Each structure stands twice: as structure tokens, then as C-alpha cells.
Steps between C-alpha positions, in 0.01 A plus 500: 500500500173530686172300448439177321566421138254635248343299216303619203132397461409248226219727390613716219237762566617541858840670501546543877731273693409342837738378771491133595423485874410234754150361572396804702648737250319335211164540677574864575609567147181342359282708731684820412511437128126417496467495124541209262616527144220574259611251240219248558207743448670623185531145377128440571406811305721391211341154507150651496597720203633196314176308569296788366710508188451126453122538539495774238709285269240216511253465208167676534160334488478533119834324452705813393808612690465812714691820436833563671464630855525872557614684812169686533294181552748303714375643832130407445604154393703457820200613705273265309743214559509570872119520508474159329746353750297649788175348369662160452637509858156592636330214312771258618454608862122462470532149361750407772270633771204300359712185488616561854140539619404157359813329627545373853789374701502191716780339695583132525530389859726209411770697316444857617508626142256759372343425166264699286178370351206669334149493644372339178738208540397466863132487404577233243687294760204520736262390223719205402519358854153496659480420868362162600305537824410189693251554779459277802368169380459593137755425235532677171561295189656619178273766345225389262454796267511828689383384842655219703275241667517467874470144623492312828824463694555135410557606137824699522663714227766227468244226425608350170242218485235624258261217592514611864421861403216382275368286785475814715357719223244256356405229753579575862196650670260459206172330609482143363170309463599206277526163683803378302683828559413493870630144530823599321558794735428281803760246381763768427438669836555166674830462312625822664596291802786355292549744211487874431266680261771562234591130503136392489425734210799369305366141542135589455475333160633177654240517777225537240632209297530268799164588658283493184466877470371504860170335427397377849293211362792379281758544779282303742530200263883507468701195602702593808766229452563601140501867590751462784728240337873573534628706209156628401442863410263552795757375752745767380252777573401457865516239775295181510295635790392801295416282200272280710337813643425638152323180391299486823403868470375436146272224635367722777444788258286274283282435805474874571395563139228239532377660823515871412481486123854641465809553710469870414166520680644325804823698541352845428216444746749557786535867393138551389614488134688830536881527520660640812672832420785538752630847401848443643746787467827327590614139441557446871123528548426199275445193723588138426160378623171642625203376708301456179774279356497298821122443470530382137796277587310325779197436278719357223681273745165384633401406144818292450732747321877474565779757523251783541630683808406865569819631334440297183135606489586866542748480211222335299260781595754761387572349159134408435383854572290398801699768680660800329840543669654730241642808669287810445795664321527207254344562160324159518304585815229699327500264201412205724233704679343590165518138379321385816227762454447398138478133596255579779284694257508209256402258774215727611380543143521127439305424814231751404471351152483149641227605741309664217526189284377285789198727541423477129529122506269476800242721328521294182454177690200647684347615170548152349334339803201735471461423131513129558242526779261707286527254212390217726 
């Protein structure tokens, strides 16, 4: 016997027999045979014919059953079916291409995986997480409305003390011309040698209660022994040396008021009744004392004031608005400048009205004298 054993193909339509060969022989046989059985295309055609028959068997638009299929109309129905499939494939490809154009791919550096996200989702993620930009020396607080307020560097985004933020936004740098308020700020600035601004602000109501709402005339009459007795409220605030200095400063302020008419007139005369606008850009430019503060400090010491060194006086000038040390990028800078201009205009208007009233009084007195002389 020559050649290998022969086996019959499992395909019924294919009646030829093929020898079973080795790996090389199988490749050669497949290349020589070249043709595959045509059973699968026949099955597809049969399936398409069955689908067409099912479509024709469905109820029509008016609810009646269609007539039995005939051989003469089967070919157009097959063509129509293929045309419908072609249109559905084209619409599907178009929708897929539009989806692919809006989608984007990005890789995660930590895991190396590639994920897919749409551009709409990416835009939403950008809108939900706005960037917080903090420039040099200017902190950004939580947004108020649509626009965040930029403050000085000593009010950070992590500042949780609302009284400290309100102190910056409402008081610090605003020109003050009331004697009681000026005395209060002078006392609190002197307390900075032992306490910080947040601590002072938290005990501000105690300071006002102990020192008679910072009335210099009332404070000058306080009993020192009773005020500084062990266990008293005042002794828990600051040291005994500072307490004695506050009472003495109240006495000296009363003398200044008698001499100049008000402490406001005296203290603002050092800057010609106009606040100093520093226009600092960075917090490192803000000094702890200036030559002007040194001049005021020496004059106060000469008058008998205590605990009024140049550093304390400069802190007093900052909080009382005698100098505007808000950074130019802080939203309060321009507000304090405007408040100073309005106050200056009010002072000028008041002085003009006072001068006018004095002229009228002098003219009236002259007219009265003339009438009295003519009557004689």
C-alpha cells in the first residue's frame, strides 16, 4: 500500500477525499485546494430569505395581515432588506465617529492605565474645581459671591477667626478722629508687647469693661490699687506695668485735650491731617517703625506718656489710619484711600462753614455796635 490513509470530509456537499499529511503537507494541501466549502454563504442567503419572509408575515400599518409571499417579489424584498441594513450601518458609523470626535483619551501616570473620558465631563471637572491663585504677599479668602477678595498677607486663607478678618476688613487702616477710639487703639497697640492681635480682639470686650469704654477722663480717675489687686479682671489681661502705663497715659491725654482742644487735632498734626499712603507691593516692604513714628514717640515721651516706643506708635498709626499700609493688591487699599479723601473733604467743608459763620457773627456784632452808637 502506498500513501497515507484517506478519510472522508465531514461536509456532505464535498465528496472528495483528502489524505492526512504532516504539518508541511497540510499547508501545501490548503494552498493547492484554495477553495473553501460554500456552505456558509448558502446559509447566509437562506437566513436572509427567512428574514424577508418574517418581515412580510408581520402586520401592515392598518393592522391587517399581508398576503402570502410570492416568488416574483422575493428578490426586491431581499434588496430592500440589504439597503435598510446598509443605511443602518452608515448611521451607526456616523454616530460612532461623532462620539469618537468628542471623546479623548488620557493616561494615569500612577497606574499606567489608559482611560476614556468625554470632553464635556472634562469641562465640568474644570468648572467644579477653580484654581486658587495666591500672589506674593496677598492671600485669597473663600470667595464672596463670584469674585474672591484679596487681602493682606497677615490674613491667610486658613484664618478661621472671623473677628480677625473683620478687623482687617473694617477697622485696620481706616482714619480715626474720635478721641475715645484713638485712646482705645493706643492702649491695644501698647498691649501688643505682650499679646497678639487675635488674642487682644478676643478680649476686647473685657478691655472696654475694665477701662470704662476707653474714656480718658474716666480712666484717669481709676483707683490703681483696686484695678491691680490680685485676682482682678484687669490683672488677668496684661502686666501691672502696662496697667499703670494706661492710667498715666489717660491723665496725659486729658492734658493734651485741654491744650489742643482734642487728641485728634494733636496726633494728626504730625502728618498735616492727611494719612500717609505707603503703596507697598509686598509684605516684606512694610516696616516695623518709621522716622515719623520715632518723632511722635519722642514727643509723647516728653509729655509723660509711657510704653509708647516707635514700634508701638507705628502699630497705632497703622490701625488708626494715620498711615495706610494695606498692600496695593489688597481690596481695602483703595477703600481706605477713598475714606481718607471723604474725611478730608468733610473737614475742609466744615472749616469753610465755620469760617463763614465767624464772618457773619463779626458782621452782626459790628452792625449792633453801629446801631447802639447811632442811638446815643
